[in-house]
mmCIF file of C-alpha atoms in Angstrom:
data_model
loop_
_atom_site.group_PDB
_atom_site.id
_atom_site.type_symbol
_atom_site.label_atom_id
_atom_site.label_comp_id
_atom_site.label_asym_id
_atom_site.label_seq_id
_atom_site.Cartn_x
_atom_site.Cartn_y
_atom_site.Cartn_z
ATOM 1 C CA UNK U 1 -0.036 -0.270 -0.124
ATOM 2 C CA UNK U 2 0.867 3.700 -0.810
ATOM 3 C CA UNK U 3 -0.250 6.683 0.293
ATOM 4 C CA UNK U 4 -1.489 9.539 -2.174
ATOM 5 C CA UNK U 5 -2.856 12.908 -1.950
ATOM 6 C CA UNK U 6 -5.126 13.291 -4.504
ATOM 7 C CA UNK U 7 -6.649 17.016 -5.125
ATOM 8 C CA UNK U 8 -9.655 17.476 -7.323
ATOM 9 C CA UNK U 9 -10.662 20.399 -9.651
ATOM 10 C CA UNK U 10 -13.675 21.199 -11.532
ATOM 11 C CA UNK U 11 -16.481 18.657 -11.990
ATOM 12 C CA UNK U 12 -14.227 16.051 -10.111
ATOM 13 C CA UNK U 13 -14.461 18.445 -7.044
ATOM 14 C CA UNK U 14 -18.122 18.245 -7.365
ATOM 15 C CA UNK U 15 -18.400 14.485 -7.747
ATOM 16 C CA UNK U 16 -16.000 13.654 -4.668
ATOM 17 C CA UNK U 17 -17.810 16.558 -2.512
ATOM 18 C CA UNK U 18 -14.309 17.315 -1.303
ATOM 19 C CA UNK U 19 -11.222 19.205 -2.695
ATOM 20 C CA UNK U 20 -8.640 16.695 -1.599
ATOM 21 C CA UNK U 21 -8.230 13.333 -0.173
ATOM 22 C CA UNK U 22 -5.530 11.277 1.126
ATOM 23 C CA UNK U 23 -5.797 7.817 -0.108
ATOM 24 C CA UNK U 24 -4.149 4.429 0.917
ATOM 25 C CA UNK U 25 -4.148 2.250 -2.286
ATOM 26 C CA UNK U 26 -2.625 -0.493 -4.128
ATOM 27 C CA UNK U 27 -2.866 1.342 -7.468
ATOM 28 C CA UNK U 28 0.356 1.251 -9.466
ATOM 29 C CA UNK U 29 -0.661 3.633 -11.848
ATOM 30 C CA UNK U 30 -2.439 7.054 -12.366
ATOM 31 C CA UNK U 31 -4.828 5.188 -14.440
ATOM 32 C CA UNK U 32 -5.646 2.698 -12.064
ATOM 33 C CA UNK U 33 -6.002 5.223 -9.144
ATOM 34 C CA UNK U 34 -8.191 7.106 -11.127
ATOM 35 C CA UNK U 35 -10.432 3.542 -11.730
ATOM 36 C CA UNK U 36 -10.346 3.195 -8.032
ATOM 37 C CA UNK U 37 -11.555 6.816 -7.317
ATOM 38 C CA UNK U 38 -14.038 6.464 -9.966
ATOM 39 C CA UNK U 39 -16.016 3.523 -8.086
ATOM 40 C CA UNK U 40 -16.015 5.376 -5.209
ATOM 41 C CA UNK U 41 -16.982 9.088 -6.748
ATOM 42 C CA UNK U 42 -19.006 8.146 -9.452
ATOM 43 C CA UNK U 43 -16.348 9.869 -11.866
ATOM 44 C CA UNK U 44 -16.759 9.912 -15.628
ATOM 45 C CA UNK U 45 -14.841 7.654 -17.834
ATOM 46 C CA UNK U 46 -11.412 8.502 -18.329
ATOM 47 C CA UNK U 47 -11.597 9.551 -21.623
ATOM 48 C CA UNK U 48 -9.735 12.495 -22.515
ATOM 49 C CA UNK U 49 -8.687 13.226 -18.711
ATOM 50 C CA UNK U 50 -4.781 13.847 -18.243
ATOM 51 C CA UNK U 51 -2.877 13.929 -15.015
ATOM 52 C CA UNK U 52 -0.307 15.956 -13.103
ATOM 53 C CA UNK U 53 2.129 14.031 -10.446
ATOM 54 C CA UNK U 54 4.121 16.182 -7.950
ATOM 55 C CA UNK U 55 3.035 19.697 -9.968
ATOM 56 C CA UNK U 56 3.978 18.198 -13.266
ATOM 57 C CA UNK U 57 2.158 16.844 -16.033
ATOM 58 C CA UNK U 58 2.809 12.895 -16.506
ATOM 59 C CA UNK U 59 1.550 9.798 -18.407
ATOM 60 C CA UNK U 60 -1.782 8.194 -16.947
ATOM 61 C CA UNK U 61 0.659 4.748 -17.023
ATOM 62 C CA UNK U 62 3.222 6.497 -14.872
ATOM 63 C CA UNK U 63 4.000 4.555 -11.723
ATOM 64 C CA UNK U 64 2.891 5.887 -8.263
ATOM 65 C CA UNK U 65 5.383 6.322 -5.395
ATOM 66 C CA UNK U 66 4.685 6.707 -1.898
ATOM 67 C CA UNK U 67 3.774 10.331 -1.166
ATOM 68 C CA UNK U 68 2.834 11.340 -4.394
ATOM 69 C CA UNK U 69 0.646 14.463 -5.127
ATOM 70 C CA UNK U 70 -1.753 13.448 -7.904
ATOM 71 C CA UNK U 71 -4.297 15.716 -9.824
ATOM 72 C CA UNK U 72 -6.690 14.202 -12.754
ATOM 73 C CA UNK U 73 -6.788 17.200 -15.312
ATOM 74 C CA UNK U 74 -10.363 17.161 -17.162
ATOM 75 C CA UNK U 75 -10.287 18.815 -20.343
ATOM 76 C CA UNK U 76 -9.510 22.600 -19.736
ATOM 77 C CA UNK U 77 -11.511 25.747 -20.779
ATOM 78 C CA UNK U 78 -9.807 28.869 -20.071
ATOM 79 C CA UNK U 79 -10.032 32.151 -21.672
ATOM 80 C CA UNK J 1 10.247 40.076 -19.221
ATOM 81 C CA UNK J 2 7.523 37.660 -19.570
ATOM 82 C CA UNK J 3 5.154 36.499 -16.713
ATOM 83 C CA UNK J 4 1.970 34.466 -16.221
ATOM 84 C CA UNK J 5 -0.455 34.812 -12.955
ATOM 85 C CA UNK J 6 -3.805 34.247 -11.733
ATOM 86 C CA UNK J 7 -6.129 37.048 -10.108
ATOM 87 C CA UNK J 8 -8.983 36.584 -7.481
ATOM 88 C CA UNK J 9 -9.455 40.233 -8.026
ATOM 89 C CA UNK J 10 -11.118 42.260 -11.335
ATOM 90 C CA UNK J 11 -7.832 42.535 -13.963
ATOM 91 C CA UNK J 12 -6.518 45.642 -14.218
ATOM 92 C CA UNK J 13 -5.093 46.377 -17.679
ATOM 93 C CA UNK J 14 -4.092 50.033 -17.129
ATOM 94 C CA UNK J 15 -1.605 48.965 -14.759
ATOM 95 C CA UNK J 16 -0.499 45.374 -17.012
ATOM 96 C CA UNK J 17 0.114 47.537 -19.908
ATOM 97 C CA UNK J 18 2.546 49.909 -17.824
ATOM 98 C CA UNK J 19 4.902 47.021 -17.166
ATOM 99 C CA UNK J 20 5.084 46.411 -20.679
ATOM 100 C CA UNK J 21 6.339 49.588 -21.705
ATOM 101 C CA UNK J 22 9.916 50.047 -23.418
ATOM 102 C CA UNK J 23 11.397 52.681 -25.384
ATOM 103 C CA UNK J 24 12.762 50.285 -27.714
ATOM 104 C CA UNK J 25 9.597 48.854 -28.542
ATOM 105 C CA UNK J 26 7.356 50.384 -31.737
ATOM 106 C CA UNK J 27 4.252 48.140 -30.997
ATOM 107 C CA UNK J 28 2.110 46.836 -28.470
ATOM 108 C CA UNK J 29 -1.057 44.391 -28.716
ATOM 109 C CA UNK J 30 -3.031 43.138 -25.859
ATOM 110 C CA UNK J 31 -5.908 40.762 -26.066
ATOM 111 C CA UNK J 32 -8.952 41.090 -23.132
ATOM 112 C CA UNK J 33 -11.303 37.814 -23.093
ATOM 113 C CA UNK J 34 -14.756 38.863 -21.946
ATOM 114 C CA UNK J 35 -17.647 36.917 -19.899
ATOM 115 C CA UNK J 36 -20.214 36.874 -22.894
ATOM 116 C CA UNK J 37 -23.922 36.358 -22.123
ATOM 117 C CA UNK J 38 -24.621 33.198 -24.410
ATOM 118 C CA UNK J 39 -22.892 30.012 -25.226
ATOM 119 C CA UNK J 40 -24.293 27.805 -28.000
ATOM 120 C CA UNK J 41 -27.109 29.402 -28.116
ATOM 121 C CA UNK J 42 -28.073 29.224 -24.070
ATOM 122 C CA UNK J 43 -28.535 32.480 -22.197
ATOM 123 C CA UNK J 44 -25.385 32.699 -19.741
ATOM 124 C CA UNK J 45 -25.988 34.867 -16.737
ATOM 125 C CA UNK J 46 -22.508 34.386 -14.910
ATOM 126 C CA UNK J 47 -19.737 31.978 -14.533
ATOM 127 C CA UNK J 48 -17.091 30.722 -12.599
ATOM 128 C CA UNK J 49 -13.131 29.997 -13.189
ATOM 129 C CA UNK J 50 -11.144 27.493 -11.248
ATOM 130 C CA UNK J 51 -7.535 27.023 -11.727
ATOM 131 C CA UNK J 52 -4.937 24.332 -10.843
ATOM 132 C CA UNK J 53 -2.556 27.359 -9.946
ATOM 133 C CA UNK J 54 0.697 25.554 -9.242
ATOM 134 C CA UNK J 55 0.585 23.599 -12.397
ATOM 135 C CA UNK J 56 -0.958 26.536 -14.268
ATOM 136 C CA UNK J 57 1.925 29.016 -13.413
ATOM 137 C CA UNK J 58 4.193 26.983 -14.732
ATOM 138 C CA UNK J 59 2.511 26.317 -17.896
ATOM 139 C CA UNK J 60 1.572 29.633 -18.606
ATOM 140 C CA UNK J 61 5.162 30.713 -17.827
ATOM 141 C CA UNK J 62 6.131 27.984 -20.635
ATOM 142 C CA UNK J 63 3.794 29.277 -23.359
ATOM 143 C CA UNK J 64 5.026 32.854 -22.410
ATOM 144 C CA UNK J 65 8.895 31.500 -22.958
ATOM 145 C CA UNK J 66 7.705 29.796 -26.391
ATOM 146 C CA UNK J 67 6.581 33.311 -27.815
ATOM 147 C CA UNK J 68 9.712 34.747 -26.761
ATOM 148 C CA UNK J 69 11.690 31.935 -28.564
ATOM 149 C CA UNK J 70 9.086 32.064 -31.761
ATOM 150 C CA UNK J 71 8.397 35.697 -32.521
ATOM 151 C CA UNK J 72 10.845 38.682 -31.939
ATOM 152 C CA UNK J 73 8.913 40.272 -28.774
ATOM 153 C CA UNK J 74 10.316 42.311 -25.930
ATOM 154 C CA UNK J 75 8.114 41.281 -23.516
ATOM 155 C CA UNK J 76 4.810 39.310 -22.866
ATOM 156 C CA UNK J 77 2.535 39.523 -19.571
ATOM 157 C CA UNK J 78 -0.727 37.307 -19.390
ATOM 158 C CA UNK J 79 -3.136 37.202 -16.325
ATOM 159 C CA UNK J 80 -6.152 35.185 -15.961
ATOM 160 C CA UNK J 81 -8.934 35.617 -13.619
ATOM 161 C CA UNK J 82 -10.171 33.167 -11.206
ATOM 162 C CA UNK J 83 -13.298 33.006 -8.883
ATOM 163 C CA UNK J 84 -16.849 34.478 -9.775
ATOM 164 C CA UNK J 85 -17.306 36.445 -12.948
ATOM 165 C CA UNK J 86 -20.463 38.791 -14.195
ATOM 166 C CA UNK J 87 -21.286 39.123 -17.502
ATOM 167 C CA UNK J 88 -18.820 41.811 -19.106
ATOM 168 C CA UNK J 89 -16.213 40.971 -16.728
ATOM 169 C CA UNK J 90 -12.465 40.410 -18.001
ATOM 170 C CA UNK J 91 -11.483 36.880 -17.901
ATOM 171 C CA UNK J 92 -8.118 37.232 -19.413
ATOM 172 C CA UNK J 93 -5.791 39.647 -20.487
ATOM 173 C CA UNK J 94 -2.734 39.280 -22.690
ATOM 174 C CA UNK J 95 -0.147 41.938 -23.655
ATOM 175 C CA UNK J 96 2.993 41.861 -25.723
ATOM 176 C CA UNK J 97 5.442 44.714 -26.842
ATOM 177 C CA UNK J 98 8.122 44.374 -29.500
ATOM 178 C CA UNK J 99 10.053 46.468 -31.656
ATOM 179 C CA UNK J 100 7.822 45.808 -34.519
ATOM 180 C CA UNK J 101 4.171 45.120 -35.039
ATOM 181 C CA UNK J 102 4.068 41.815 -36.748
ATOM 182 C CA UNK J 103 5.407 39.911 -34.077
ATOM 183 C CA UNK J 104 3.533 41.614 -31.352
ATOM 184 C CA UNK J 105 0.149 40.450 -33.162
ATOM 185 C CA UNK J 106 1.508 37.111 -33.935
ATOM 186 C CA UNK J 107 2.493 36.382 -30.296
ATOM 187 C CA UNK J 108 -0.390 37.536 -28.723
ATOM 188 C CA UNK J 109 -2.558 35.307 -30.843
ATOM 189 C CA UNK J 110 -0.026 32.185 -30.177
ATOM 190 C CA UNK J 111 -0.148 32.892 -26.363
ATOM 191 C CA UNK J 112 -4.013 33.268 -25.897
ATOM 192 C CA UNK J 113 -4.483 30.178 -28.273
ATOM 193 C CA UNK J 114 -1.855 28.103 -26.051
ATOM 194 C CA UNK J 115 -3.252 29.188 -22.913
ATOM 195 C CA UNK J 116 -6.624 28.312 -23.624
ATOM 196 C CA UNK J 117 -5.641 24.749 -24.678
ATOM 197 C CA UNK J 118 -2.945 23.708 -22.116
ATOM 198 C CA UNK J 119 -3.542 25.918 -19.072
ATOM 199 C CA UNK J 120 -5.378 23.848 -16.383
ATOM 200 C CA UNK J 121 -8.370 26.472 -16.017
ATOM 201 C CA UNK J 122 -11.912 25.186 -15.969
ATOM 202 C CA UNK J 123 -15.073 27.585 -16.327
ATOM 203 C CA UNK J 124 -18.453 26.568 -15.190
ATOM 204 C CA UNK J 125 -21.435 28.423 -16.811
ATOM 205 C CA UNK J 126 -24.422 29.543 -15.225
ATOM 206 C CA UNK J 127 -27.422 29.728 -17.510
ATOM 207 C CA UNK J 128 -30.656 31.765 -17.437
ATOM 208 C CA UNK J 129 -32.715 28.512 -17.095
ATOM 209 C CA UNK J 130 -31.135 27.898 -13.540
ATOM 210 C CA UNK J 131 -28.854 25.122 -15.013
ATOM 211 C CA UNK J 132 -25.196 24.985 -14.880
ATOM 212 C CA UNK J 133 -22.176 22.849 -15.970
ATOM 213 C CA UNK J 134 -18.408 22.641 -16.244
ATOM 214 C CA UNK J 135 -17.336 23.455 -20.151
ATOM 215 C CA UNK J 136 -15.707 20.626 -22.002
ATOM 216 C CA UNK J 137 -16.100 18.273 -19.140
#
């Protein structure tokens, strides 16, 4: 098990009902973590979701390490 | 000078413009993004922007540095609003100064296009019928 700090934005924050969550997980990758969170919070399909690990863009297949900070990034809409 | 930032307070274009003034520059181009009262034929009454600011500042800064690499500009600045906005409020301001106008126009266009596609900012629209939704999500 590893401990991950997840921060939520936009509709993920509304689905989760909170801005962040500390989670103990067996997920090996960011995509696996998303699948686990989806089950709990009824998140939308991973579709065009991106991910950031420790404040930098990363691949969804990236391996997670104990203490990582993870943010899933829905399609953006600035401007 | 190139700088990207977020602001929870109303944007202040007069102040930003002042930061770009340079005696070596013959041109200045700015873009203001405003909150409009409709989207996809639906009346919009207000909206909110949320940003992942730590990563957003880094990615915004990268966009500005790219603009400096690609175009012959002197300075570029971009500020994006976060929080609750009303119709007519300014959502984003981009300004570029350059020795010659062509580079300033091109860089300004490049910056706003890339910011919209790459910086982690999300927009929630509130509609006249009481419905609301996150755009693109």
